[in-house]
Coordinates of C-alpha atoms and ligand atoms in Angstrom, one line a residue:
M1 CA -21.6 0.9 27.3
M2 CA -18.1 -0.1 26.5
D3 CA -16.1 -2.7 28.4
R4 CA -12.6 -2.2 29.7
R5 CA -11.0 -4.0 26.7
Q6 CA -12.8 -1.7 24.2
F7 CA -11.8 1.3 26.3
V8 CA -8.2 0.3 26.4
K9 CA -8.2 -0.2 22.6
I10 CA -9.6 3.2 21.9
A11 CA -7.3 4.8 24.4
A12 CA -4.3 3.1 22.8
S13 CA -5.1 4.5 19.3
L14 CA -5.8 7.9 20.8
S15 CA -2.4 7.9 22.5
A16 CA -0.6 7.4 19.2
A17 CA -2.7 10.1 17.5
F18 CA -2.3 12.8 20.1
G19 CA 0.5 11.8 22.4
L20 CA 0.2 10.6 25.9
S21 CA 0.9 14.0 27.4
G22 CA -2.3 15.3 25.7
L23 CA -4.6 12.7 27.2
P24 CA -6.7 13.0 30.2
E25 CA -5.2 11.2 33.2
P26 CA -7.8 8.4 33.4
V27 CA -7.0 7.4 29.8
A28 CA -3.2 7.7 30.3
A29 CA -3.6 5.6 33.4
A30 CA -5.5 2.9 31.4
L31 CA -2.6 2.9 28.9
R32 CA -0.2 2.3 31.7
R33 CA -2.2 -0.8 32.7
I34 CA -1.8 -2.4 29.3
D35 CA -0.1 -5.8 29.8
P36 CA 3.1 -5.9 27.7
R37 CA 2.8 -9.7 27.5
T38 CA -0.3 -9.5 25.3
V39 CA 0.8 -7.0 22.7
P40 CA 1.7 -8.4 19.3
T41 CA 5.2 -9.0 18.1
L42 CA 6.9 -7.1 15.3
L43 CA 9.6 -8.8 13.3
Y44 CA 11.5 -5.9 11.5
L45 CA 13.7 -6.9 8.6
Q46 CA 15.8 -4.8 6.3
G47 CA 16.4 -5.4 2.6
Q48 CA 18.1 -3.1 0.1
S49 CA 17.9 0.0 2.2
C50 CA 19.9 2.9 3.6
S51 CA 18.4 2.5 7.1
G52 CA 17.0 6.0 6.7
C53 CA 13.5 4.9 7.6
S54 CA 14.7 3.3 10.8
I55 CA 16.5 6.5 11.8
S56 CA 13.4 8.5 11.1
L57 CA 11.3 6.1 13.2
L58 CA 13.5 6.8 16.1
Q59 CA 12.5 10.5 15.9
A60 CA 9.0 9.6 17.2
Q61 CA 7.8 11.9 19.9
H62 CA 4.5 10.9 21.4
P63 CA 4.8 8.1 22.5
A64 CA 8.6 7.9 22.5
P65 CA 10.3 5.1 20.5
L66 CA 11.1 3.0 23.6
A67 CA 7.5 2.8 24.7
L68 CA 6.5 2.0 21.1
I69 CA 8.7 -1.1 20.9
T70 CA 8.3 -2.3 24.5
K71 CA 4.9 -1.3 25.6
Y72 CA 2.6 -0.9 22.6
S73 CA 4.3 -3.6 20.5
R74 CA 7.1 -6.1 21.2
L75 CA 10.0 -5.9 18.9
A76 CA 11.3 -9.4 18.2
F77 CA 14.2 -8.3 16.1
H78 CA 15.6 -5.1 14.4
A79 CA 19.2 -5.2 13.1
D80 CA 20.0 -1.7 14.5
L81 CA 18.2 -1.9 17.8
S82 CA 18.4 -5.5 19.0
A83 CA 21.2 -6.6 21.3
T84 CA 20.9 -10.1 19.6
S85 CA 23.4 -10.6 16.8
G86 CA 25.3 -13.2 14.7
G87 CA 24.0 -16.8 14.6
Q88 CA 21.6 -16.1 17.5
A89 CA 19.9 -13.4 15.5
R90 CA 19.7 -15.5 12.4
E91 CA 18.2 -18.4 14.3
L92 CA 15.6 -16.1 15.9
I93 CA 14.6 -14.6 12.5
E94 CA 14.4 -18.1 10.9
R95 CA 12.2 -19.4 13.8
Y96 CA 9.7 -16.6 13.3
C97 CA 9.7 -17.0 9.5
R98 CA 9.1 -20.8 9.9
G99 CA 6.2 -20.0 12.3
E100 CA 7.9 -21.6 15.3
A101 CA 8.0 -18.5 17.5
G102 CA 4.4 -17.4 17.6
D103 CA 2.2 -14.8 15.8
Y104 CA 3.9 -11.7 14.5
L105 CA 3.5 -8.7 12.2
L106 CA 6.3 -8.4 9.6
A107 CA 7.8 -5.0 9.1
L108 CA 10.0 -4.7 6.0
E109 CA 12.2 -1.7 5.2
G110 CA 14.1 -1.8 1.9
A111 CA 13.6 -3.6 -1.5
I112 CA 14.0 -7.2 -2.4
P113 CA 16.6 -8.0 -5.1
E114 CA 14.5 -10.5 -7.0
K115 CA 16.8 -11.1 -10.0
M116 CA 19.9 -11.2 -7.8
P117 CA 18.8 -12.8 -4.5
Q118 CA 22.4 -13.1 -3.3
A119 CA 22.6 -9.3 -3.3
C120 CA 20.8 -9.3 0.1
K121 CA 21.4 -11.9 2.7
I122 CA 20.9 -12.3 6.4
G123 CA 23.8 -14.6 7.4
D124 CA 24.0 -17.1 4.6
V125 CA 20.2 -17.0 3.8
T126 CA 18.8 -14.7 1.2
L127 CA 16.2 -12.2 2.2
A128 CA 14.0 -13.5 -0.6
S129 CA 13.9 -17.1 0.9
L130 CA 13.2 -15.7 4.4
L131 CA 10.3 -13.7 3.0
E132 CA 8.9 -16.7 1.1
S133 CA 8.6 -18.4 4.5
A134 CA 7.3 -15.3 6.3
A135 CA 4.6 -14.9 3.6
R136 CA 3.1 -18.2 5.0
T137 CA 3.4 -17.5 8.7
M138 CA 3.0 -13.7 9.2
T139 CA -0.3 -12.3 10.3
A140 CA 0.1 -9.1 8.1
A141 CA 2.9 -6.9 6.9
V142 CA 3.8 -3.3 6.9
A143 CA 6.0 -2.2 4.0
I144 CA 8.0 0.7 5.4
G145 CA 9.3 3.3 2.9
A146 CA 9.5 3.8 -0.8
C147 CA 11.9 0.8 -1.3
A148 CA 9.8 -1.7 0.6
C149 CA 6.6 -0.5 -1.1
D150 CA 7.6 -0.1 -4.8
G151 CA 11.3 -0.8 -5.1
G152 CA 12.3 2.9 -4.5
I153 CA 15.9 3.9 -5.4
P154 CA 17.2 0.3 -5.6
G155 CA 14.4 -0.4 -8.1
A156 CA 15.1 2.7 -10.3
E157 CA 15.1 2.1 -14.0
G158 CA 18.2 0.3 -15.2
N159 CA 19.0 -1.3 -11.8
Q160 CA 20.8 -4.7 -12.1
T161 CA 19.2 -6.5 -9.1
G162 CA 15.6 -6.5 -10.2
A163 CA 14.6 -4.8 -6.9
V164 CA 10.9 -5.0 -6.1
G165 CA 8.7 -4.0 -3.2
L166 CA 7.0 -6.4 -0.9
P167 CA 3.5 -6.2 -2.4
E168 CA 4.9 -7.2 -5.9
F169 CA 7.0 -9.9 -4.4
L170 CA 4.0 -11.4 -2.6
A171 CA 1.7 -11.0 -5.5
K172 CA 4.0 -13.0 -7.8
R173 CA 3.8 -15.8 -5.3
Q174 CA 0.1 -15.7 -5.1
V175 CA 0.3 -14.7 -1.4
D176 CA -2.9 -12.9 -0.3
K177 CA -2.0 -11.5 3.1
P178 CA -2.7 -7.8 4.1
V179 CA 0.1 -5.5 3.4
V180 CA -0.1 -1.8 4.5
R181 CA 2.1 0.4 2.3
I182 CA 3.7 3.4 4.0
R183 CA 5.6 5.2 1.3
G184 CA 8.2 7.9 1.8
C185 CA 12.0 8.3 1.6
S186 CA 12.2 8.4 4.5
V187 CA 8.9 7.7 6.2
H188 CA 7.4 10.1 8.8
P189 CA 7.5 8.3 12.2
D190 CA 3.8 9.2 12.8
W191 CA 2.8 7.4 9.6
V192 CA 4.4 4.1 10.8
W193 CA 3.8 4.1 14.5
Q194 CA 0.2 5.2 14.4
T195 CA -0.4 2.5 11.8
V196 CA 1.2 -0.1 13.9
V197 CA -0.8 0.9 17.0
N198 CA -3.9 0.9 14.8
L199 CA -3.1 -2.6 13.5
V200 CA -2.4 -3.9 17.0
E201 CA -5.3 -2.4 18.9
I202 CA -8.1 -2.0 16.3
G203 CA -7.2 -3.8 13.1
M204 CA -6.6 -3.0 9.5
P205 CA -6.8 0.8 8.9
A206 CA -8.8 2.2 6.0
L207 CA -6.6 2.2 2.9
T208 CA -6.4 4.3 -0.3
E209 CA -6.4 2.7 -3.7
A210 CA -2.7 2.7 -3.5
G211 CA -2.8 0.6 -0.4
A212 CA -1.7 3.4 2.0
P213 CA -3.5 4.4 5.2
Q214 CA -6.2 7.0 4.2
R215 CA -5.5 8.9 7.4
F216 CA -2.1 10.2 6.0
F217 CA -2.3 9.7 2.3
S218 CA -5.7 10.8 1.0
R219 CA -4.8 14.4 0.0
T220 CA -2.1 15.9 -2.1
V221 CA 0.9 17.8 -0.6
H222 CA -0.2 20.7 -2.8
E223 CA -3.7 21.0 -1.3
T224 CA -2.5 22.2 2.1
C225 CA 0.8 23.7 1.1
P226 CA 1.4 27.2 2.6
R227 CA 2.6 28.3 -0.8
Y228 CA -0.7 27.3 -2.5
H229 CA -1.7 30.9 -2.8
D230 CA 1.5 31.7 -4.6
F231 CA 0.7 28.9 -7.0
Q232 CA -2.8 30.4 -7.6
Q233 CA -1.4 33.9 -8.1
E234 CA 1.5 32.5 -10.4
I235 CA 4.2 33.7 -8.1
F236 CA 6.9 31.2 -8.9
A237 CA 10.4 30.7 -7.5
A238 CA 13.0 30.9 -10.3
R239 CA 15.9 29.4 -8.3
L240 CA 16.2 27.2 -5.2
G241 CA 16.1 29.5 -2.2
D242 CA 13.7 31.9 -3.8
S243 CA 10.3 32.5 -2.1
G244 CA 7.2 31.6 -4.0
C245 CA 5.7 28.4 -5.3
L246 CA 8.3 25.8 -6.4
F247 CA 6.3 24.3 -9.3
N248 CA 8.6 25.6 -11.9
L249 CA 11.5 23.9 -10.1
G250 CA 9.8 20.6 -10.5
C251 CA 7.8 20.4 -7.3
L252 CA 5.7 17.2 -7.4
G253 CA 3.4 18.3 -4.6
P254 CA 0.4 18.4 -6.9
L255 CA 0.9 14.7 -7.8
T256 CA 1.9 13.3 -4.4
M257 CA -0.6 12.0 -1.8
A258 CA 0.8 12.7 1.6
D259 CA 0.1 15.0 4.6
C260 CA 3.6 16.6 4.9
S261 CA 2.3 20.1 4.3
S262 CA -0.1 19.9 7.2
R263 CA 1.7 17.5 9.5
W264 CA 5.3 18.9 9.0
W265 CA 8.4 17.0 10.0
N266 CA 11.1 16.9 12.8
G267 CA 8.6 17.4 15.6
G268 CA 6.5 19.8 13.5
T269 CA 9.4 22.3 12.9
T270 CA 9.8 22.1 9.2
W271 CA 9.2 20.2 6.0
C272 CA 10.6 20.1 2.4
V273 CA 8.9 23.2 0.9
N274 CA 9.4 25.1 4.1
A275 CA 13.1 24.4 3.7
N276 CA 12.8 25.8 0.1
A277 CA 13.2 22.3 -1.5
P278 CA 10.6 21.1 -4.0
C279 CA 8.6 18.0 -3.0
V280 CA 10.4 15.2 -4.9
G281 CA 7.3 12.9 -4.6
C282 CA 9.0 10.5 -2.2
A283 CA 5.6 9.2 -1.0
S284 CA 4.5 8.5 -4.5
P285 CA 4.5 5.0 -6.2
I286 CA 6.5 6.6 -9.1
F287 CA 9.3 7.9 -6.9
A288 CA 12.7 7.4 -8.4
K289 CA 11.3 5.0 -11.0
Q290 CA 12.1 6.8 -14.3
K291 CA 15.3 8.2 -15.6
N292 CA 13.3 10.9 -17.4
L293 CA 11.8 12.2 -14.1
P294 CA 14.8 13.4 -12.1
F295 CA 14.3 14.8 -8.6
Y296 CA 15.1 18.4 -9.7
R297 CA 13.8 19.8 -12.9
M298 CA 13.5 23.3 -14.4
K299 CA 10.3 24.1 -16.3
K300 CA 11.2 24.4 -20.0
K301 CA 11.0 28.0 -21.2
A302 CA 8.2 28.7 -23.7
Ligands
LIG401 S1 5.4 24.6 -3.7 FE1 4.8 22.6 -4.6 S2 3.2 21.8 -3.2 FE2 3.5 24.0 -2.7 S3 1.9 25.1 -3.9 FE3 3.8 25.1 -5.1 S4 3.6 23.2 -6.4 FE4 2.1 23.0 -4.8
LIG402 S1 7.0 16.9 0.9 FE1 7.2 15.4 -0.8 S2 9.4 14.9 -0.9 FE2 9.0 15.9 1.1 S3 8.7 14.2 2.5 FE3 6.6 14.8 1.8 S4 6.2 13.5 0.0 FE4 8.4 13.4 0.4

């Protein structure tokens, strides 16, 4: 026999997985009764990033973004979404980081310029110093996107800022707080919001060895690719736009753990290979790292 609290927890996670519209009315009704005053707070900071992950997150469909940041979590601050700005915003962020504003989950998008801290500031305070404070006060963190997880494009070989991801930044400071890594450039909204709801309502999700939620990152793109049969029959595209498997054009689907080929993107309408673009491995820890592994490559002729 489950009590009401357990029921609401399960209902909340189901809502993120399947969308409120697909739930039986009693469950949807229970979700509507969740008290917004009791949901945890998200402090969303951005480092060296293009804001592409934030834009992608706003494409969430079930539940819609507004419900996700007002009903199922409480957004304390986000540079693009919050009305608060200027000194008021800086003071708010600093209060959270000092632990003076209550419990919170940290969400970080973008890399941290470790060798050049002045390259990324919020007001006159470096992101690195804010994160050093947050490391002591946050409950847990979600690293959102390739840059926040592993340095991504700002951390590419030869970069001048010494850009690193949040896990490496925290490990160097001997901080042992849970960090969920959601890779991608950009991230799929389902990957983030379903993880946040899981953290809020149930707890830490099961993670892969690479620290990513198993639910989304335990199979390769290749395994469920609609062109897998072309791969098996050695029907390969010779140029972008050709039909057939994109392996000879450098597709990294066989090396990349992500469910893009079964989940699809943009509300389930398309994804990279469906648009005739090889998977560039944006959900892989090695994404954009090495100069000798460019996004597009032709297989060398024998
Ligand atoms: S297109 Fe890429 S992911 Fe799809 S079968 Fe070919 S190599 Fe695998
Ligand atoms: S298919 Fe590959 S490149 Fe495209 S979003 Fe998924 S992991 Fe990234």
